[in-house]
CSV table of C-alpha atoms in Angstrom, one decimal:
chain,number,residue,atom,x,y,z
A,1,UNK,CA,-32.0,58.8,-7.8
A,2,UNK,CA,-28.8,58.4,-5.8
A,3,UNK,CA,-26.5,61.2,-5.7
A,4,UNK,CA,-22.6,60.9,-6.9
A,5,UNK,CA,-20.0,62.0,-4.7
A,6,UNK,CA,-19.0,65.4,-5.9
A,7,UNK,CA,-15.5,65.8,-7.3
A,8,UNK,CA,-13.9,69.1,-8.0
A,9,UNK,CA,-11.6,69.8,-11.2
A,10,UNK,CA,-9.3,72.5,-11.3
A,11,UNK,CA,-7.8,72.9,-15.0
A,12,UNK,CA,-6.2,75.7,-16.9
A,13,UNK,CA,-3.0,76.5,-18.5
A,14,UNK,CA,0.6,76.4,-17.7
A,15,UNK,CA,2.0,78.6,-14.8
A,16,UNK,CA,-1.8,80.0,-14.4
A,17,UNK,CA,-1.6,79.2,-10.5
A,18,UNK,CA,-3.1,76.1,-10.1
A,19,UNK,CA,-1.0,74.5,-7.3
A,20,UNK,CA,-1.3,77.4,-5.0
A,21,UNK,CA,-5.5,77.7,-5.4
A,22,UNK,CA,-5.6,74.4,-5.4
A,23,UNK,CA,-3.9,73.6,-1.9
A,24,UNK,CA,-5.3,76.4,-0.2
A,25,UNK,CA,-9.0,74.8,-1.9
A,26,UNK,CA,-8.1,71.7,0.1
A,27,UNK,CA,-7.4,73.1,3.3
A,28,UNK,CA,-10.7,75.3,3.1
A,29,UNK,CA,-12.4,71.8,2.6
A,30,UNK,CA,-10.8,69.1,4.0
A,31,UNK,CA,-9.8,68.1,0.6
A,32,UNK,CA,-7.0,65.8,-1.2
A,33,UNK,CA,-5.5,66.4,-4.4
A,34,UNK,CA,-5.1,64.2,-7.8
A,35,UNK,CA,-2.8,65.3,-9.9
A,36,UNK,CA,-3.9,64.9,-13.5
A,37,UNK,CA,-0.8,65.8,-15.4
A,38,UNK,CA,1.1,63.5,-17.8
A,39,UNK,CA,4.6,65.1,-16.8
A,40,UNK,CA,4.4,64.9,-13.5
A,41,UNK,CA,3.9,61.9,-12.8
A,42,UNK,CA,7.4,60.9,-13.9
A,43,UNK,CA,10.0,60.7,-11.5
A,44,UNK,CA,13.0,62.3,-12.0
A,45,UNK,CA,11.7,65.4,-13.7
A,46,UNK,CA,10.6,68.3,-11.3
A,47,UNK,CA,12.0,70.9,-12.2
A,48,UNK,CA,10.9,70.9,-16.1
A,49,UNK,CA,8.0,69.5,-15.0
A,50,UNK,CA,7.0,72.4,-12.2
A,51,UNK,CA,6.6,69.3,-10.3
A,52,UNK,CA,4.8,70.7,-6.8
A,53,UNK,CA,6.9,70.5,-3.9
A,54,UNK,CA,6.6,69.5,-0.5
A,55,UNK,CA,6.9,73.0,1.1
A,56,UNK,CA,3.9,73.5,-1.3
A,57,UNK,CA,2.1,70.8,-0.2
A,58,UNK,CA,1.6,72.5,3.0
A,59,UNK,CA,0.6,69.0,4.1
A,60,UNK,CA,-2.2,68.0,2.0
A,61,UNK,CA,-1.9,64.7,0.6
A,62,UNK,CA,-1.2,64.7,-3.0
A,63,UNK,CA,-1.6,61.1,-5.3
A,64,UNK,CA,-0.3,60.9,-8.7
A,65,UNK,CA,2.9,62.5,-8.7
A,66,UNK,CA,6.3,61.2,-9.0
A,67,UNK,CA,5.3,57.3,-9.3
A,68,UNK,CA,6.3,56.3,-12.7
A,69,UNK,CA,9.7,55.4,-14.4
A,70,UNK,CA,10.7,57.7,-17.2
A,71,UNK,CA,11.6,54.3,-19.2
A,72,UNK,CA,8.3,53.1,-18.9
A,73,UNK,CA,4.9,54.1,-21.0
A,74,UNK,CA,1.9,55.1,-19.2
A,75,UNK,CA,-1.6,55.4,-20.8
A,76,UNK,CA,-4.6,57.6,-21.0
A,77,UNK,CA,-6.0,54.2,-19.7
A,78,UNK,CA,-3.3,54.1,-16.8
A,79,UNK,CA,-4.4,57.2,-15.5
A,80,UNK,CA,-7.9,56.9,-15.5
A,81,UNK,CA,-7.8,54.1,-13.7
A,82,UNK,CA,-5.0,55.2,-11.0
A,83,UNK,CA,-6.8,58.3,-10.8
A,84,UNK,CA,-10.4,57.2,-10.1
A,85,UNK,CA,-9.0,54.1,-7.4
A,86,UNK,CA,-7.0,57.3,-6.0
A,87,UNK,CA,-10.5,59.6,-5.7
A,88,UNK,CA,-12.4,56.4,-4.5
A,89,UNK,CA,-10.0,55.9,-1.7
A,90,UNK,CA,-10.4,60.0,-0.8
A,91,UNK,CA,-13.9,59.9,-0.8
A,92,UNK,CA,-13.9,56.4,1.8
A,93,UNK,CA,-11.7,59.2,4.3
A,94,UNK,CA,-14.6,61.6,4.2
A,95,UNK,CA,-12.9,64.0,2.2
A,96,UNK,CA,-13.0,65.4,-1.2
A,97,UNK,CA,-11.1,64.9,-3.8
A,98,UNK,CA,-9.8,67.2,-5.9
A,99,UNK,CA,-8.2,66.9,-9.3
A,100,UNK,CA,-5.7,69.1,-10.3
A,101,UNK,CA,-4.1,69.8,-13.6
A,102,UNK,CA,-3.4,71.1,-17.3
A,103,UNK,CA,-3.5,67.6,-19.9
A,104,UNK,CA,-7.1,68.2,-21.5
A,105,UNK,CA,-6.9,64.6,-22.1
A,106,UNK,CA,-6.4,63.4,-18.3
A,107,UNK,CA,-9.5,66.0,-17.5
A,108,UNK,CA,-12.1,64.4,-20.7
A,109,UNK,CA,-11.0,61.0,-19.7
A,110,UNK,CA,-12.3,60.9,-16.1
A,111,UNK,CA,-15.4,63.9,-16.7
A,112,UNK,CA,-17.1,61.6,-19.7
A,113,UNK,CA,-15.5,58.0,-17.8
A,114,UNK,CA,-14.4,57.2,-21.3
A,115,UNK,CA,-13.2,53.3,-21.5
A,116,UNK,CA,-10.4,52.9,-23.7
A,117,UNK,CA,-10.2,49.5,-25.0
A,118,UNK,CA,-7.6,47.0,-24.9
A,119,UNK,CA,-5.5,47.5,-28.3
A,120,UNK,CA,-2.7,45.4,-28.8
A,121,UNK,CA,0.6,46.7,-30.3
A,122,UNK,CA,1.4,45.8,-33.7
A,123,UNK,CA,5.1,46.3,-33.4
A,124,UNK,CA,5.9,45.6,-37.3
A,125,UNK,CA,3.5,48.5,-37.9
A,126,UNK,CA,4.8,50.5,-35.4
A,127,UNK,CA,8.4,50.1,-36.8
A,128,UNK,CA,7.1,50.8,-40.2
A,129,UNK,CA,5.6,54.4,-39.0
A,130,UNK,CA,8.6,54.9,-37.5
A,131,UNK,CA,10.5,54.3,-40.6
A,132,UNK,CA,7.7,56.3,-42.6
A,133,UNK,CA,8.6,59.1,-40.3
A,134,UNK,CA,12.6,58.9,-40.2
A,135,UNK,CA,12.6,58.6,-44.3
A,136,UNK,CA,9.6,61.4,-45.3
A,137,UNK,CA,9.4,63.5,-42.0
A,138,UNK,CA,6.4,63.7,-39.1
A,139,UNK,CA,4.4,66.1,-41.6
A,140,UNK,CA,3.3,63.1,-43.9
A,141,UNK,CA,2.0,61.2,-40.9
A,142,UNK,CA,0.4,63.9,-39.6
A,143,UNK,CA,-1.1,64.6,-43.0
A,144,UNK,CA,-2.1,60.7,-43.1
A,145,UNK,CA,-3.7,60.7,-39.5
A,146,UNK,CA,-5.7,63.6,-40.4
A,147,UNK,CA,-7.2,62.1,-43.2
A,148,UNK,CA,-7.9,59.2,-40.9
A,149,UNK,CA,-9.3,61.1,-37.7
A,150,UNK,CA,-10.1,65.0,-38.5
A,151,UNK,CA,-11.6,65.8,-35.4
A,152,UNK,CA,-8.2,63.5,-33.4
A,153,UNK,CA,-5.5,65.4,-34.9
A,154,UNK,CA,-7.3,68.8,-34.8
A,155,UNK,CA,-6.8,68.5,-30.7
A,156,UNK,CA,-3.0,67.8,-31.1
A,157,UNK,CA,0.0,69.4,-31.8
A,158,UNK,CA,1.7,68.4,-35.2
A,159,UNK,CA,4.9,67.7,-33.6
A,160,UNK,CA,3.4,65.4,-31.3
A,161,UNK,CA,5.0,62.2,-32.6
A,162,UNK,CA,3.4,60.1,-30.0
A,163,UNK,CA,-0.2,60.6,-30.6
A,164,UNK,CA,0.0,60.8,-34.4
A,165,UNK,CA,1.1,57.9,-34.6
A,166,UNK,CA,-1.5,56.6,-31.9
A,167,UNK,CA,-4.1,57.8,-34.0
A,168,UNK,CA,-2.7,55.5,-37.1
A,169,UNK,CA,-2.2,52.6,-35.1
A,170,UNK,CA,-5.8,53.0,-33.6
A,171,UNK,CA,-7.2,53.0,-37.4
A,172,UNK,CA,-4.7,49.9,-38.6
A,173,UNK,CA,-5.4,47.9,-35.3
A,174,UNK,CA,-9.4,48.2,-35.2
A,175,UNK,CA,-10.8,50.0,-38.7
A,176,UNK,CA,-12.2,52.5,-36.5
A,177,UNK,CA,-10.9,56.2,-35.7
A,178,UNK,CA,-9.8,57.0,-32.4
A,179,UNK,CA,-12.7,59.9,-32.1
A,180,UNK,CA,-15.0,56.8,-33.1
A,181,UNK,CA,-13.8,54.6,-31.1
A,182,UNK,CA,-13.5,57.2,-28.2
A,183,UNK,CA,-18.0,57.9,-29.0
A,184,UNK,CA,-18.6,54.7,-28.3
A,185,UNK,CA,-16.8,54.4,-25.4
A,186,UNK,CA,-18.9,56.9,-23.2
A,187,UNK,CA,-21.7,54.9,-23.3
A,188,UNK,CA,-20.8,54.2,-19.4
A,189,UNK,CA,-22.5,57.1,-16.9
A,190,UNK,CA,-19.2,58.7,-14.4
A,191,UNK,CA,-19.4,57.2,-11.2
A,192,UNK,CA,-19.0,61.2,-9.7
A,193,UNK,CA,-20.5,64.1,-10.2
A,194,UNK,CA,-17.9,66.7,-11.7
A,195,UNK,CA,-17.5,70.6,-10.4
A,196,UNK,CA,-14.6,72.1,-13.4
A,197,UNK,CA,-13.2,75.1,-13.0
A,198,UNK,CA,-10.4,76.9,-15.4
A,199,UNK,CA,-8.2,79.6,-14.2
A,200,UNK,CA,-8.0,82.1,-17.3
A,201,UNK,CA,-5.8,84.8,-16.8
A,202,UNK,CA,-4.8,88.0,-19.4
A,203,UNK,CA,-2.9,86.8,-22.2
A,204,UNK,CA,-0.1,89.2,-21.7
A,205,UNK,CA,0.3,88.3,-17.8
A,206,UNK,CA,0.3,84.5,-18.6
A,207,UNK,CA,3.3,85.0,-21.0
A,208,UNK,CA,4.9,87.0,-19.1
A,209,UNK,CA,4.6,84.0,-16.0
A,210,UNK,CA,5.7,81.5,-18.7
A,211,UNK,CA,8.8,83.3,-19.6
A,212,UNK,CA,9.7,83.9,-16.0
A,213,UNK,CA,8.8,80.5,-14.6
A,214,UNK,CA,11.3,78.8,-17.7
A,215,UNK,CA,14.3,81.7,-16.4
A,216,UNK,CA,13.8,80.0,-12.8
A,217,UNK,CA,13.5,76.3,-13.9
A,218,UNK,CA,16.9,76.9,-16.0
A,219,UNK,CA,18.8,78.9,-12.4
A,220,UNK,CA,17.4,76.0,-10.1
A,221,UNK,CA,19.2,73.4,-12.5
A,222,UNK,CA,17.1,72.1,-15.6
A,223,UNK,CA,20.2,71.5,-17.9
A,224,UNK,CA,21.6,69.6,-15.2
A,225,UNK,CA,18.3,67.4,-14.3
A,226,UNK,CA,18.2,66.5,-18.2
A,227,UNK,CA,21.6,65.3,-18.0
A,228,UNK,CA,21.5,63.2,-15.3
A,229,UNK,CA,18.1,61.5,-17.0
A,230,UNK,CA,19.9,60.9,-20.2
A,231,UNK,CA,22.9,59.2,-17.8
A,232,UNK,CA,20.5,57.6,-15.2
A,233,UNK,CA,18.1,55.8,-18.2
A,234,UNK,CA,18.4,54.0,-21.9
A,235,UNK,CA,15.1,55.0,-23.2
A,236,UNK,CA,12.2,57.6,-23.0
A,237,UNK,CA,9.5,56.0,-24.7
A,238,UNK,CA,7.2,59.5,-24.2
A,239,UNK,CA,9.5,61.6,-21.1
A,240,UNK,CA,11.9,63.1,-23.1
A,241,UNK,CA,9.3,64.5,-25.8
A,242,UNK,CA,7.8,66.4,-22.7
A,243,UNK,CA,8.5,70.3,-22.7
A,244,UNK,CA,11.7,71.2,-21.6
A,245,UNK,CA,13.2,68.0,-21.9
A,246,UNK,CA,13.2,67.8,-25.8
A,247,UNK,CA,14.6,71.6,-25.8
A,248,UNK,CA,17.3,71.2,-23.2
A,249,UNK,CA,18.4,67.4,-24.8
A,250,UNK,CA,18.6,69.5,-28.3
A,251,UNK,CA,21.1,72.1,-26.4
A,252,UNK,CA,23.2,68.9,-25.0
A,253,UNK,CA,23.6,67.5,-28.0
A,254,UNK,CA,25.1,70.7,-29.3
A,255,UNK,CA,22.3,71.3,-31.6
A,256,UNK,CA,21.6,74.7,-30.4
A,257,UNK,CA,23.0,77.7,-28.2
A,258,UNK,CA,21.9,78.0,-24.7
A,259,UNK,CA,20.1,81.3,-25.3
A,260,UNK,CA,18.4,79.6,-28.4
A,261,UNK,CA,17.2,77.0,-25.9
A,262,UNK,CA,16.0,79.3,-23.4
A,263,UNK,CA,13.8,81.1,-26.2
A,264,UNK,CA,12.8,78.0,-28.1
A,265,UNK,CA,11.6,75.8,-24.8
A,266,UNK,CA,9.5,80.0,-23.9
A,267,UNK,CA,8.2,80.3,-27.2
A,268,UNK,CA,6.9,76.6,-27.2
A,269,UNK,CA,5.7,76.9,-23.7
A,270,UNK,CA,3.5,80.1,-24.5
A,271,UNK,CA,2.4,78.2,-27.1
A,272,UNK,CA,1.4,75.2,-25.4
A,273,UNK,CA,-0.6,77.1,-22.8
A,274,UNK,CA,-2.6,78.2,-26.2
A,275,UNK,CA,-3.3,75.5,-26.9
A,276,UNK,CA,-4.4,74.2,-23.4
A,277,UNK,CA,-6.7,77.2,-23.3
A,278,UNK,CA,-8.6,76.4,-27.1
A,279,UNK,CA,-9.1,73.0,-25.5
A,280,UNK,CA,-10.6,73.6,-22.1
A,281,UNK,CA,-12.7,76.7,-23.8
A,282,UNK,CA,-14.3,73.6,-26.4
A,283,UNK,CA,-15.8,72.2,-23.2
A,284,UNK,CA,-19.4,73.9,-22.3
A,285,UNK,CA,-19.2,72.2,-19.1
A,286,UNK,CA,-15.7,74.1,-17.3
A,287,UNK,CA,-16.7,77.3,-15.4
A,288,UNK,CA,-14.0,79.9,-15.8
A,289,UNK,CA,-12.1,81.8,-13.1
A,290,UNK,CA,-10.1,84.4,-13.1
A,291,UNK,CA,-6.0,83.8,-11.9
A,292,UNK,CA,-5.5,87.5,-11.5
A,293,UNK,CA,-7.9,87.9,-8.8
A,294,UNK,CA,-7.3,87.0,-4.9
A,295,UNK,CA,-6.9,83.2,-4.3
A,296,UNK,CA,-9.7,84.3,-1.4
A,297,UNK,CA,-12.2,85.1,-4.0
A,298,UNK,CA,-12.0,82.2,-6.1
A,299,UNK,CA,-11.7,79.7,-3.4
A,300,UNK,CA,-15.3,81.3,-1.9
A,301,UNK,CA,-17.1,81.4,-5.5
A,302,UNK,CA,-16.0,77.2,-6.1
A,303,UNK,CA,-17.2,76.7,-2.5
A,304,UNK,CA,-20.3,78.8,-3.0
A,305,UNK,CA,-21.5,76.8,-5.9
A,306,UNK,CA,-20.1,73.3,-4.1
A,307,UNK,CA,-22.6,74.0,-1.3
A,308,UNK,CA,-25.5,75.1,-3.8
A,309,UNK,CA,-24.9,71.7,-5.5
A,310,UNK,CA,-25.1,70.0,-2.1
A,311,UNK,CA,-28.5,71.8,-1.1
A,312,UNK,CA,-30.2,70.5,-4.6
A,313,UNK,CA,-28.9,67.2,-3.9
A,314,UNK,CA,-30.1,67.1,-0.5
């Protein structure tokens, strides 16, 4: 049997350390690096986004970042197939790719090579959800899509507007659920073979990186970036529901104090790294490392088991 190329993952929550284990992973191995994050690939948005920088690049090519309009939608789709022409065209330089990132989504998509299918937009539905949601509140379609799709809404957030109301357009568009439809669309082996790794860290420590990481976003100029996105563009089909951007564009419009802001956007951010973490831990497949312990150690133990992989394959 003919062996995939191998392609490492390196997932985990918010402000766990990713970036810096991940660049000094690709200079250890002649590697490249996909992002696989929904926020950064907006331009426009780096600071709310922790959007790596070039000093941080250290040189080592990065694809996937900064390439799409805020005014313009992007799919789980979009990415999967941006993200495995990116890892092709790595692997034809003779180097490996490596996919880095925290949107459980981006990291199922490309490890199970699920194919989404084509569904066209029913905007008179759409604009009836939307009324639905304006008039009752997001709770009833929430409530509604988890009827629908159980095992859907159970892996989002029930504030995340968006994908409820993916879930119900899914189900009105096709008669099948998303999770169904989503079954039957792994049928297709992965053209790679998949190395995932997930930087856990103590509980405490993460937090306390959260709440530190949102005081530096806010001195190098978040209110400011938000601003200049709400001057610079009409519409934000899905950037300005991103983390940060919602809270700050709450604070502009005078709907709450700065200092509420500051411990709202902390508070959801600690939260969202929860939630990253009960994802990632669902999947039997991820190996766990920890973010606490030398960058040295962890970079040998992934390159360990790389090379053991290599040996088997031969």
């Amino acid at each position: 049997m003919k062996t995939k190329p191998k392609v490492i993952v390196i997932c985990g929550p918010t402000a766990s350390g990713k970036t810096g284990l991940s660049v000094k992973l690709a200079q250890a191995m002649n590697g490249e690096i996909v992002s696989c994050d929904s926020m950064q690939i907006y331009k426009d948005m780096n600071i709310g986004t922790a959007k790596v920088t070039k000093e941080e690049m250290q040189g080592i090519p990065h694809y996937l970042i900064d390439f799409v309009s805020p005014d313009k939608r992007y799919s789980v789709a979009d990415f999967q197939n941006d993200s495995e022409k990116a890892i092709s065209e790595i692997i034809a330089k003779g180097k490996t790719p490596i996919v880095v990132g925290g949107t459980g989504l981006y990291v199922d998509t490309l490890m199970y090579h699920i194919q989404y299918p084509e569904i066209e937009t029913d905007l008179e539905y759409r604009k009836q959800l939307e009324e639905m949601i304006q008039e009752q509140g997001l709770e009833v379609a929430y409530e509604k899509a988890k009827e629908i799709d159980p095992q859907a809404t159970e892996k989002i957030s029930s504030n995340d507007q968006k994908r409820i109301m993916r879930i119900l357009e899914i189900y009105h568009q096709t008669g099948k659920t998303k999770t169904q439809l989503e079954i039957e669309s792994r049928r297709e082996e992965p053209p790679y073979e998949y190395l995932v790794y997930a930087i856990d860290m103590d509980r405490e420590k993460l937090y306390d990186r959260i709440n530190q990481r949102v005081d530096i976003m806010i001195n190098q100029g978040l209110i400011e970036e938000v601003k200049e996105l709400l001057e610079k563009y009409k519409e934000f089909p899905t950037a300005m529901q991103g983390l940060g951007y919602k809270e700050v564009a709450a604070y502009l419009k005078s709907d709450m104090t700065k200092e509420e802001m500051i411990e709202t956007l902390k508070q959801e951010t600690r939260r969202y790294a929860k939630r990253q973490l009960t994802w990632f831990r669902k999947n039997k497949e991820i190996k766990w490392i920890d973010g606490l312990r030398p960058v040295e150690e962890n970079i040998q133990r992934i390159l360990e088991d790389y090379e053991e992989k290599e040996d088997k394959n031969g």
